[in-house]
CSV table of C-alpha atoms in Angstrom, one decimal:
chain,number,residue,atom,x,y,z
A,1,MET,CA,-7.5,11.5,5.4
A,2,SER,CA,-8.9,14.7,3.9
A,3,ALA,CA,-10.6,17.7,5.4
A,4,LYS,CA,-11.8,18.9,2.0
A,5,TRP,CA,-12.5,16.1,-0.4
A,6,PRO,CA,-14.9,13.1,-0.2
A,7,ILE,CA,-13.0,9.8,0.4
A,8,ASP,CA,-14.1,6.3,-0.3
A,9,MET,CA,-12.4,3.4,1.5
A,10,VAL,CA,-12.0,0.5,-1.0
A,11,ALA,CA,-10.7,-2.9,-0.2
A,12,LEU,CA,-8.9,-4.7,-3.1
A,13,VAL,CA,-10.3,-8.2,-2.7
A,14,GLY,CA,-8.5,-11.2,-4.1
A,15,GLU,CA,-9.9,-14.5,-5.4
A,16,GLU,CA,-9.9,-16.2,-2.0
A,17,SER,CA,-11.6,-13.3,-0.1
A,18,LYS,CA,-14.1,-12.8,-2.9
A,19,LYS,CA,-15.7,-16.1,-1.8
A,20,ASP,CA,-15.8,-15.2,1.9
A,21,GLN,CA,-19.3,-13.7,2.4
A,22,GLU,CA,-18.8,-13.1,6.1
A,23,PHE,CA,-15.7,-11.0,5.3
A,24,LEU,CA,-17.5,-9.0,2.6
A,25,ASP,CA,-20.4,-8.4,4.9
A,26,MET,CA,-18.0,-7.1,7.6
A,27,LEU,CA,-16.4,-4.7,5.1
A,28,TRP,CA,-19.8,-3.3,4.1
A,29,ARG,CA,-21.0,-2.9,7.7
A,30,HIS,CA,-17.7,-1.0,8.5
A,31,GLY,CA,-18.3,1.4,5.6
A,32,TRP,CA,-16.0,-0.1,3.0
A,33,LEU,CA,-16.5,-0.7,-0.6
A,34,ALA,CA,-14.9,-3.8,-2.2
A,35,GLU,CA,-13.2,-4.1,-5.6
A,36,HIS,CA,-12.5,-7.5,-7.0
A,37,SER,CA,-8.8,-7.5,-7.9
A,38,PRO,CA,-7.8,-10.5,-10.0
A,39,LEU,CA,-4.4,-10.8,-11.6
A,40,LYS,CA,-4.5,-10.4,-15.3
A,41,PHE,CA,-2.4,-13.6,-15.7
A,42,ASN,CA,-0.1,-15.8,-13.6
A,43,SER,CA,3.7,-16.2,-13.8
A,44,SER,CA,3.4,-19.0,-16.5
A,45,ALA,CA,2.4,-16.3,-19.0
A,46,ILE,CA,5.6,-14.3,-18.6
A,47,LYS,CA,7.7,-14.6,-21.8
A,48,ASP,CA,11.3,-15.5,-22.2
A,49,HIS,CA,13.1,-12.2,-22.9
A,50,PRO,CA,15.9,-12.0,-25.4
A,51,ILE,CA,18.3,-10.8,-22.7
A,52,ALA,CA,16.7,-11.6,-19.4
A,53,LYS,CA,15.7,-15.1,-20.6
A,54,ASP,CA,13.3,-16.8,-18.1
A,55,THR,CA,14.6,-15.0,-15.0
A,56,LEU,CA,11.5,-13.1,-14.1
A,57,ARG,CA,9.2,-16.1,-14.6
A,58,ASN,CA,11.4,-18.1,-12.2
A,59,GLU,CA,11.8,-15.3,-9.6
A,60,ILE,CA,8.5,-13.4,-9.4
A,61,ASP,CA,6.4,-15.9,-7.4
A,62,ARG,CA,8.9,-15.9,-4.5
A,63,SER,CA,9.7,-12.2,-4.6
A,64,GLY,CA,8.9,-9.9,-1.7
A,65,CYS,CA,6.2,-10.5,0.8
A,66,CYS,CA,3.6,-12.0,-1.6
A,67,GLY,CA,5.0,-12.8,-5.0
A,68,MET,CA,2.6,-11.9,-7.8
A,69,LYS,CA,-0.2,-11.5,-5.4
A,70,GLU,CA,1.0,-8.0,-4.6
A,71,LEU,CA,0.3,-7.0,-8.2
A,72,ALA,CA,-3.4,-7.0,-7.2
A,73,LYS,CA,-2.7,-3.4,-6.2
A,74,PHE,CA,-2.6,-2.5,-9.8
A,75,GLN,CA,-6.4,-2.9,-9.8
A,76,GLY,CA,-6.4,0.6,-8.3
A,77,LEU,CA,-5.4,1.9,-11.7
A,78,LYS,CA,-8.8,0.8,-13.0
A,79,LEU,CA,-10.7,2.9,-10.5
A,80,THR,CA,-11.0,5.7,-13.1
A,81,GLY,CA,-14.0,7.3,-11.4
A,82,TYR,CA,-11.6,8.8,-8.9
A,83,GLU,CA,-9.0,11.6,-9.4
A,84,TRP,CA,-6.5,9.9,-7.1
A,85,VAL,CA,-6.2,6.4,-5.7
A,86,LEU,CA,-4.0,5.9,-2.6
A,87,LEU,CA,-2.7,2.4,-2.3
A,88,MET,CA,-1.8,1.5,1.3
A,89,ASP,CA,-0.9,-1.6,3.1
A,90,ALA,CA,-3.2,-2.8,5.9
A,91,ASP,CA,-0.4,-2.4,8.5
A,92,SER,CA,-0.5,1.4,8.0
A,93,LEU,CA,-2.1,4.2,10.1
A,94,LEU,CA,-3.1,7.7,8.9
A,95,LEU,CA,-2.5,10.3,11.6
A,96,LYS,CA,-3.3,13.4,9.7
A,97,ASN,CA,-5.1,14.7,6.6
A,98,ILE,CA,-2.9,14.6,3.5
A,99,ASP,CA,-4.7,17.1,1.4
A,100,GLU,CA,-1.4,18.6,0.3
A,101,LEU,CA,-0.8,15.5,-1.8
A,102,PHE,CA,-4.3,15.3,-3.2
A,103,GLU,CA,-4.0,18.9,-4.3
A,104,ARG,CA,-0.8,18.5,-6.4
A,105,ASP,CA,-1.9,19.3,-10.0
A,106,ASP,CA,1.6,18.6,-11.3
A,107,ALA,CA,2.0,15.0,-10.2
A,108,GLU,CA,0.9,11.7,-11.8
A,109,VAL,CA,2.3,9.4,-9.1
A,110,GLN,CA,3.6,10.0,-5.6
A,111,TYR,CA,5.5,7.4,-3.6
A,112,THR,CA,8.3,7.0,-1.1
A,113,LEU,CA,11.6,5.5,-2.3
A,114,ASP,CA,12.7,2.8,0.1
A,115,LEU,CA,16.4,3.7,0.5
A,116,GLY,CA,16.9,0.8,2.9
A,117,LEU,CA,16.0,-1.7,0.1
A,118,LYS,CA,18.2,0.2,-2.4
A,119,GLY,CA,17.9,-0.7,-6.0
A,120,GLY,CA,15.8,2.3,-6.8
A,121,CYS,CA,12.7,0.6,-5.3
A,122,ALA,CA,9.6,2.3,-4.0
A,123,ASN,CA,8.0,1.1,-0.8
A,124,GLY,CA,4.8,-0.7,-1.8
A,125,GLY,CA,2.9,0.4,1.3
A,126,PHE,CA,2.2,3.9,0.1
A,127,VAL,CA,1.6,4.8,-3.5
A,128,LEU,CA,-0.7,7.6,-4.6
A,129,LEU,CA,-1.5,7.5,-8.3
A,130,ARG,CA,-3.9,8.8,-10.9
A,131,PRO,CA,-6.0,5.9,-12.2
A,132,SER,CA,-5.5,5.0,-15.9
A,133,GLU,CA,-6.6,2.1,-18.0
A,134,ASP,CA,-3.6,2.8,-20.3
A,135,VAL,CA,-1.1,2.6,-17.4
A,136,TYR,CA,-2.9,-0.6,-16.1
A,137,GLU,CA,-2.4,-2.3,-19.5
A,138,GLY,CA,1.2,-0.9,-19.7
A,139,VAL,CA,2.4,-2.4,-16.5
A,140,TRP,CA,1.0,-5.8,-17.3
A,141,ASP,CA,2.5,-5.6,-20.8
A,142,LEU,CA,5.9,-4.9,-19.1
A,143,LEU,CA,5.4,-7.9,-16.8
A,144,GLU,CA,4.5,-10.1,-19.7
A,145,SER,CA,7.7,-9.1,-21.6
A,146,GLY,CA,9.9,-10.6,-18.8
A,147,ASP,CA,12.5,-7.9,-19.0
A,148,TRP,CA,13.8,-8.1,-15.4
A,149,ARG,CA,17.5,-9.0,-15.6
A,150,SER,CA,19.7,-10.6,-13.0
A,151,GLY,CA,22.1,-7.9,-11.7
A,152,SER,CA,20.5,-4.9,-13.5
A,153,ALA,CA,16.8,-5.5,-12.9
A,154,TRP,CA,14.0,-3.8,-15.0
A,155,GLY,CA,15.1,-3.0,-18.5
A,156,GLY,CA,18.8,-3.2,-17.4
A,157,LYS,CA,18.3,0.2,-15.7
A,158,ASN,CA,19.2,-0.9,-12.1
A,159,ILE,CA,15.7,-0.2,-10.8
A,160,GLY,CA,14.0,-3.1,-9.0
A,161,TYR,CA,17.0,-5.1,-7.9
A,162,CYS,CA,15.7,-5.4,-4.3
A,163,TYR,CA,13.3,-7.2,-2.1
A,164,GLY,CA,10.0,-7.2,-4.0
A,165,GLY,CA,11.8,-5.6,-7.0
A,166,PRO,CA,10.5,-8.1,-9.6
A,167,THR,CA,7.0,-7.2,-8.4
A,168,PHE,CA,5.2,-4.0,-7.3
A,169,GLN,CA,8.1,-2.2,-5.6
A,170,GLY,CA,10.3,-2.3,-8.7
A,171,ILE,CA,7.7,-2.1,-11.4
A,172,VAL,CA,6.2,1.2,-10.2
A,173,PRO,CA,9.3,3.4,-10.3
A,174,TYR,CA,10.7,1.7,-13.4
A,175,TYR,CA,7.4,2.0,-15.4
A,176,TYR,CA,6.8,5.7,-14.5
A,177,GLN,CA,10.4,6.7,-15.1
A,178,TYR,CA,11.1,4.8,-18.3
A,179,LYS,CA,7.9,3.5,-19.9
A,180,HIS,CA,5.6,6.4,-19.0
A,181,PRO,CA,7.9,9.3,-18.3
A,182,PRO,CA,6.9,13.0,-18.4
A,183,THR,CA,7.2,14.6,-21.9
A,184,ALA,CA,6.8,18.0,-23.5
A,185,THR,CA,3.1,17.5,-23.7
A,186,LYS,CA,2.7,15.4,-20.5
A,187,LYS,CA,4.4,17.4,-17.8
A,188,MET,CA,3.0,15.4,-14.9
A,189,LYS,CA,5.7,14.6,-12.3
A,190,ILE,CA,6.9,11.5,-10.5
A,191,VAL,CA,7.2,12.7,-6.9
A,192,ASP,CA,9.3,11.0,-4.2
A,193,VAL,CA,7.4,12.3,-1.1
A,194,ASP,CA,9.2,12.6,2.2
A,195,SER,CA,9.3,9.2,3.8
A,196,CYS,CA,9.8,10.7,7.3
A,197,ILE,CA,6.3,12.2,7.0
A,198,TYR,CA,4.5,9.8,4.7
A,199,ASN,CA,5.1,6.0,5.2
A,200,ASN,CA,7.4,6.4,8.2
A,201,MET,CA,8.6,2.9,9.1
A,202,GLY,CA,11.1,4.0,11.8
A,203,THR,CA,14.2,2.8,10.1
A,204,ASN,CA,15.0,4.3,6.7
A,205,THR,CA,16.3,7.8,5.8
A,206,ASN,CA,14.6,10.2,3.5
A,207,ALA,CA,16.2,11.7,0.4
A,208,ALA,CA,17.8,14.4,2.6
A,209,GLY,CA,19.4,11.9,4.9
A,210,ARG,CA,17.0,12.4,7.8
A,211,ASN,CA,16.5,9.2,9.9
A,212,GLN,CA,12.8,8.2,10.2
A,213,GLY,CA,13.4,6.9,13.7
A,214,THR,CA,14.3,10.2,15.1
A,215,VAL,CA,11.4,12.2,13.7
A,216,PRO,CA,9.0,13.6,16.4
A,217,ILE,CA,5.7,11.7,16.0
A,218,GLU,CA,3.9,15.1,15.8
A,219,GLU,CA,5.4,15.6,12.3
A,220,VAL,CA,4.3,12.2,10.9
A,221,SER,CA,1.2,11.9,8.7
A,222,VAL,CA,1.3,8.2,7.9
A,223,ILE,CA,2.8,5.3,9.9
A,224,HIS,CA,3.8,1.9,8.3
A,225,PHE,CA,4.3,-0.9,10.8
A,226,THR,CA,7.2,-2.9,9.4
A,227,TYR,CA,10.5,-2.4,11.3
A,228,CYS,CA,8.7,-1.3,14.5
A,229,GLN,CA,6.5,-4.5,14.4
A,230,LYS,CA,2.7,-4.7,14.4
A,231,PRO,CA,1.0,-3.4,17.6
A,232,TRP,CA,-1.5,-6.3,17.4
A,233,TYR,CA,1.4,-8.8,17.7
A,234,CYS,CA,1.7,-7.6,21.3
A,235,TYR,CA,5.5,-7.8,21.3
A,236,GLY,CA,6.1,-4.2,22.0
A,237,HIS,CA,8.4,-2.1,19.9
A,238,SER,CA,12.0,-2.3,18.9
A,239,GLY,CA,15.0,-0.1,18.0
A,240,GLN,CA,14.2,3.5,17.2
A,241,PRO,CA,12.7,6.0,19.6
A,242,ILE,CA,9.7,6.6,17.3
A,243,CYS,CA,8.6,3.0,17.5
A,244,LYS,CA,7.1,3.3,21.0
A,245,GLN,CA,5.2,6.4,19.9
A,246,MET,CA,3.9,4.7,16.8
A,247,HIS,CA,2.5,1.9,18.9
A,248,LYS,CA,0.9,4.4,21.3
A,249,LYS,CA,-0.8,6.1,18.4
A,250,TRP,CA,-2.3,2.8,17.1
A,251,TRP,CA,-3.6,1.8,20.5
A,252,ALA,CA,-5.1,5.3,21.0
A,253,ALA,CA,-6.9,4.9,17.6
A,254,ARG,CA,-8.3,1.6,18.8
A,255,ALA,CA,-9.3,3.1,22.1
A,256,GLN,CA,-11.2,5.8,20.3
A,257,LEU,CA,-13.2,3.2,18.3
A,258,GLU,CA,-14.1,1.4,21.5
A,259,LYS,CA,-15.2,4.7,23.1
A,260,GLU,CA,-17.4,5.6,20.2
A,261,SER,CA,-19.0,2.2,20.4
A,262,GLY,CA,-19.6,2.4,24.1
A,263,TYR,CA,-17.1,-0.2,25.1
A,264,LYS,CA,-14.4,0.0,27.7
A,265,GLU,CA,-10.9,0.9,26.5
A,266,THR,CA,-8.5,-2.0,26.1
A,267,LYS,CA,-5.0,-1.5,27.4
A,268,GLN,CA,-2.0,-2.3,25.2
A,269,CYS,CA,-0.9,-6.0,25.3
A,270,HIS,CA,2.7,-7.2,25.7
A,271,GLY,CA,2.6,-11.0,25.9
A,272,GLY,CA,2.6,-12.0,22.2
A,273,PRO,CA,-0.3,-12.6,19.7
A,274,LYS,CA,-2.1,-14.9,22.1
A,275,ASP,CA,-2.7,-11.9,24.3
A,276,TYR,CA,-4.3,-9.7,21.7
A,277,PRO,CA,-7.9,-8.8,22.8
A,278,LYS,CA,-10.5,-8.9,20.1
A,279,LEU,CA,-11.8,-5.5,19.1
A,280,LYS,CA,-15.4,-4.7,19.8
A,281,VAL,CA,-17.0,-1.9,17.8
A,282,HIS,CA,-20.5,-0.9,16.9
A,283,LEU,CA,-21.5,-2.1,13.5
A,284,ALA,CA,-24.1,-0.7,11.1
A,285,PRO,CA,-27.2,-2.9,10.9
A,286,GLU,CA,-26.5,-6.2,9.3
A,287,ARG,CA,-26.7,-6.1,5.6
A,288,ILE,CA,-25.4,-9.0,3.5
A,289,ASP,CA,-25.0,-7.2,0.2
A,290,PRO,CA,-24.5,-3.6,-0.7
A,291,PRO,CA,-26.8,-2.0,-3.3
A,292,GLY,CA,-26.2,-3.5,-6.7
A,293,GLY,CA,-24.3,-6.5,-5.3
A,294,TRP,CA,-20.6,-6.8,-4.6
A,295,PHE,CA,-18.9,-7.4,-8.0
């Protein structure tokens, strides 16, 4: 991820996983830290808005992949011991260092707009932000206000009228553009990074109109397995030329882990999830709790 800066891998752990000691032990033995990521409130706390009425309260739990659960990502804003926090979905794969993003002194948040979703939405699978308790409180205050409107989305600004727009994918671009925008004294930028390079899903276009699916895999820094399907589903790839190369990269990364652990390389599977071979890797010595406990 970086050739210059120390990186911690942190899993944002929800209420259900927090109780799974076996899962937490596995994270620790693989070198991960864990951060308890509770939601500040549930949908019942969202207010009726003078214009939007109860629209957000009625929509948010069925929005996008995970409803309000995806808002656990905002816990990353509270990790103020770090200069940057990169929020990534678990179905992503880093291929190269991305120091050029970490070294931007003029940016406060960096994400890829999802032009396939439209509605001015960011893709929630790749968001690089500067942690801030003030921003954390601000996004939850915005949610509580209920100002997501049918037809014009957040604040009536036509941002967030998309799949997942009432939750993370709409809140992020709206909040930073309208509730926390750059000012004369706060010149930090909101940066739409190139989705062909970072968070390539094989289907969208970037801001310049370049199609993600036709990009040589050698140019890509971060893969996001959405349109191209998950390699571990063993269904192969679909559609764009880059999908096959994405799957090869994932299986090569798995093979490298197996090699480092002294196991025989597993070949790519094709017969559906039932054919997926369990990964064997060398683990650190068993240790139930990290120093200081988990949470």
